[in-house]
Amino acid sequence: MDLGSFLVQLLNSIQYGLLLFLIASGLTLVFGIMGVINLAHGSFYMIGAYLAWSLTAKIGSFWLALPVGIVLTVALGMLMEWLFIQKLYARDHLYQVLLTYGLILAFEELRAIIWGNDVHGVTVPAPFTGSIPLTETLSYPVYRLWISAVVVVLAIAMYFLIQRTRLGMMIRAGAANREMVQLLGINIRMVYRFVFAFGVALAAFAGMISAPVSSVFPGMGGQVLIVSFVVVVIGGIGSVKGALVAAILIGLVDTFGKVTTLEIAGFNVLPELSGMATYLLMAGVLLWRPEGIFGKRL
Amino acid sequence: MTEPLIDARGIHTYYGASHVLHGVDLSLSRGETLGLMGRNGMGKTTLIKSILGVVRPRSGTVKIKGADMTRSAPHRVALAGIACVPEGRGIFPNLSVYENLVMAARTGAEGRSDWSLERVLHAFPRLRERIHHGGGQLSGGEQQMLTIGRALMTNPDVLILDEATEGLAPLISKEIWRIVREIKASGIATIIVDKNFKAVSAISDRCVILVKGAVVFAGTSESLRAEPSLHERYLGV
Ligand SMILES: Nc1ncnc2c1ncn2[C@@H]1O[C@H](COP(=O)(O)OP(=O)(O)OP(=O)(O)O)[C@@H](O)[C@H]1O
Ligand SMILES: [Mg+2]
């Protein structure tokens, strides 16, 4: 691999990793702070992507579709929290898995009814349609750079929110001792509700901004959910910092796993392995640190 | 404003099938210091949790400043002006000392705001020294100070201390008692649960003794001190 294509792959893997981080950070917060395993988290990513496609077609502007889509998805998420998720806080993980798996099926069915089963694409919105030349023959799409930049800004904002604001302190305190938080006069239900809505917003945003670089297709939520859970487990449950590191790691392993070739006895081995690379990484990390890279000791 | 801050009547509380409180009455007036005593497992903590809304009494009523809050969520009771230093402390080990204090800060239910961060740090110089340490890094005594300081940051009208000196070295206990006196002097009513009969009866205006979930004594601390036979019978001291 020459330097130019290495650079392209590096940027791709970082962009993919950052996108994964957006989805996984909501998942890890809901899991780590509220103790809820939300399998339907990927559905909000899927819904975001479909809304990006259908709203852009209707409104005519991706940039207008973006806030509308996020508001709609968060409203749906809040409704789900109110109807179902809040009943799960005190429940065993088994109930959470069963109920939120049911939600995935319901969302997929609704998606088929409303939007059908076709694969769609969203055109890259102006002003990010161009490419930046890297070498004489290679260039890199500006839109992908924009995605990475936006996620980095969001990650910094999240760090600030969680580490520096009183709301962030309440969120972290709630993860340690929810009864004590209530005894200080803080409505923990509202804190949870905020965390859940925040996670949904991040997943929807990820789905919407990734629509122009990857197609919009049935089952995309399930695919991203599995990888996101791998990120959460590798990074350590409840750790946003861990999710960031793990997501970038997975981005690198996944992208380079796909392009690196390794021939053994004339067979090309790595492409077959690349599908497994993320899971091998997870197994390796868990053998080394069962609680994840930044997780609390179990 | 003459009605009691806390007025609990006929409280029956169960844990599943086990009947722990058998019709307990407890009231607390403004500025009053009440000692709540009894041997291990007699229901002191359960009574406090019933008042705070952490466990729901099966029958009876809890009025806070005249308003019925028997079925209220714990955060509502706290917002009404009741702060608590729970048994086992309950600091947030993953937050710094500063964050533990600041996350709780608010103006009190009746608008008081004299317990600021500065005043709490003044009352607990040890906390100022450790301000950027993690809550989990503190010693037992420092954790206790942090829990008390954090409760004060909510500018409460009532502070409930459940075994605040348990497991602490005598010198640290003394420091805690000094602070409790300062809190009392600042006009906050307190309920003090403690095994140290002498210290409690010295600081409190009234005492209540629980035996097996029922009140066996309720009267002034003076009258309790005057009857050593009661100490032996109910407290084993
Ligand atoms: N969560 C619980 N579930 C079941 N039983 C409980 C629970 N908490 C307390 N009990 C029981 O209720 C009774 C009263 O307990 P409680 O903690 O109120 O007593 P206490 O007076 O505070 O005792 P101590 O001085 O040891 O703190 C005890 O018999 C105890 O075993
Ligand atoms: Mg107790």
mmCIF file of C-alpha atoms in Angstrom, chain B residues 116-196:
data_model
loop_
_atom_site.group_PDB
_atom_site.id
_atom_site.type_symbol
_atom_site.label_atom_id
_atom_site.label_comp_id
_atom_site.label_asym_id
_atom_site.label_seq_id
_atom_site.Cartn_x
_atom_site.Cartn_y
_atom_site.Cartn_z
ATOM 1 C CA SER B 116 -22.744 28.399 50.659
ATOM 2 C CA LEU B 117 -19.728 26.438 49.472
ATOM 3 C CA GLU B 118 -17.522 28.928 51.259
ATOM 4 C CA ARG B 119 -19.323 28.472 54.575
ATOM 5 C CA VAL B 120 -19.255 24.681 54.306
ATOM 6 C CA LEU B 121 -15.523 24.752 53.593
ATOM 7 C CA HIS B 122 -15.101 27.093 56.509
ATOM 8 C CA ALA B 123 -16.931 24.671 58.789
ATOM 9 C CA PHE B 124 -14.896 21.733 57.438
ATOM 10 C CA PRO B 125 -11.307 22.881 56.853
ATOM 11 C CA ARG B 126 -10.397 19.257 56.104
ATOM 12 C CA LEU B 127 -12.623 19.330 53.042
ATOM 13 C CA ARG B 128 -10.950 22.454 51.751
ATOM 14 C CA GLU B 129 -7.596 20.690 51.902
ATOM 15 C CA ARG B 130 -9.010 17.741 49.956
ATOM 16 C CA ILE B 131 -11.215 19.711 47.584
ATOM 17 C CA HIS B 132 -9.868 18.178 44.349
ATOM 18 C CA HIS B 133 -9.541 14.625 45.674
ATOM 19 C CA GLY B 134 -11.975 11.954 44.568
ATOM 20 C CA GLY B 135 -14.710 11.232 47.099
ATOM 21 C CA GLY B 136 -13.544 7.629 47.259
ATOM 22 C CA GLN B 137 -10.059 8.670 48.367
ATOM 23 C CA LEU B 138 -11.247 10.244 51.618
ATOM 24 C CA SER B 139 -10.945 8.663 55.055
ATOM 25 C CA GLY B 140 -14.120 7.590 56.870
ATOM 26 C CA GLY B 141 -14.245 10.767 58.939
ATOM 27 C CA GLU B 142 -13.677 12.978 55.913
ATOM 28 C CA GLN B 143 -16.402 11.137 54.020
ATOM 29 C CA GLN B 144 -18.762 11.804 56.903
ATOM 30 C CA MET B 145 -17.877 15.496 56.834
ATOM 31 C CA LEU B 146 -18.450 15.529 53.092
ATOM 32 C CA THR B 147 -21.895 13.968 53.486
ATOM 33 C CA ILE B 148 -22.853 16.503 56.149
ATOM 34 C CA GLY B 149 -21.442 19.379 54.108
ATOM 35 C CA ARG B 150 -23.263 18.181 51.020
ATOM 36 C CA ALA B 151 -26.559 18.008 52.930
ATOM 37 C CA LEU B 152 -25.995 21.572 54.166
ATOM 38 C CA MET B 153 -25.452 22.768 50.582
ATOM 39 C CA THR B 154 -29.175 22.157 50.022
ATOM 40 C CA ASN B 155 -29.930 24.781 52.716
ATOM 41 C CA PRO B 156 -32.381 22.505 54.531
ATOM 42 C CA ASP B 157 -34.772 23.270 57.352
ATOM 43 C CA VAL B 158 -34.254 19.801 58.784
ATOM 44 C CA LEU B 159 -31.108 17.715 58.845
ATOM 45 C CA ILE B 160 -31.418 14.028 59.701
ATOM 46 C CA LEU B 161 -28.186 12.366 60.802
ATOM 47 C CA ASP B 162 -28.314 8.565 60.851
ATOM 48 C CA GLU B 163 -25.349 7.164 62.807
ATOM 49 C CA ALA B 164 -23.079 10.025 61.790
ATOM 50 C CA THR B 165 -20.301 9.024 64.201
ATOM 51 C CA GLU B 166 -20.484 5.267 63.724
ATOM 52 C CA GLY B 167 -17.073 3.681 63.265
ATOM 53 C CA LEU B 168 -15.176 6.946 63.677
ATOM 54 C CA ALA B 169 -12.202 7.536 65.948
ATOM 55 C CA PRO B 170 -13.088 9.475 69.151
ATOM 56 C CA LEU B 171 -11.294 12.600 67.989
ATOM 57 C CA ILE B 172 -13.153 12.653 64.682
ATOM 58 C CA SER B 173 -16.440 11.963 66.479
ATOM 59 C CA LYS B 174 -15.792 14.967 68.653
ATOM 60 C CA GLU B 175 -15.254 17.065 65.549
ATOM 61 C CA ILE B 176 -18.569 15.828 64.124
ATOM 62 C CA TRP B 177 -20.400 16.718 67.352
ATOM 63 C CA ARG B 178 -18.883 20.184 67.216
ATOM 64 C CA ILE B 179 -20.253 20.636 63.721
ATOM 65 C CA VAL B 180 -23.672 19.331 64.740
ATOM 66 C CA ARG B 181 -23.784 21.994 67.435
ATOM 67 C CA GLU B 182 -22.875 24.622 64.854
ATOM 68 C CA ILE B 183 -25.659 23.395 62.574
ATOM 69 C CA LYS B 184 -28.114 23.534 65.459
ATOM 70 C CA ALA B 185 -26.977 27.066 66.237
ATOM 71 C CA SER B 186 -27.630 28.103 62.632
ATOM 72 C CA GLY B 187 -31.312 27.340 63.207
ATOM 73 C CA ILE B 188 -31.606 24.027 61.381
ATOM 74 C CA ALA B 189 -33.776 21.467 63.182
ATOM 75 C CA THR B 190 -32.067 18.081 63.491
ATOM 76 C CA ILE B 191 -32.934 14.462 64.119
ATOM 77 C CA ILE B 192 -29.926 12.643 65.474
ATOM 78 C CA VAL B 193 -29.703 8.872 65.473
ATOM 79 C CA ASP B 194 -26.714 7.692 67.449
ATOM 80 C CA LYS B 195 -25.650 4.974 69.863
ATOM 81 C CA ASN B 196 -23.772 7.451 72.060
#
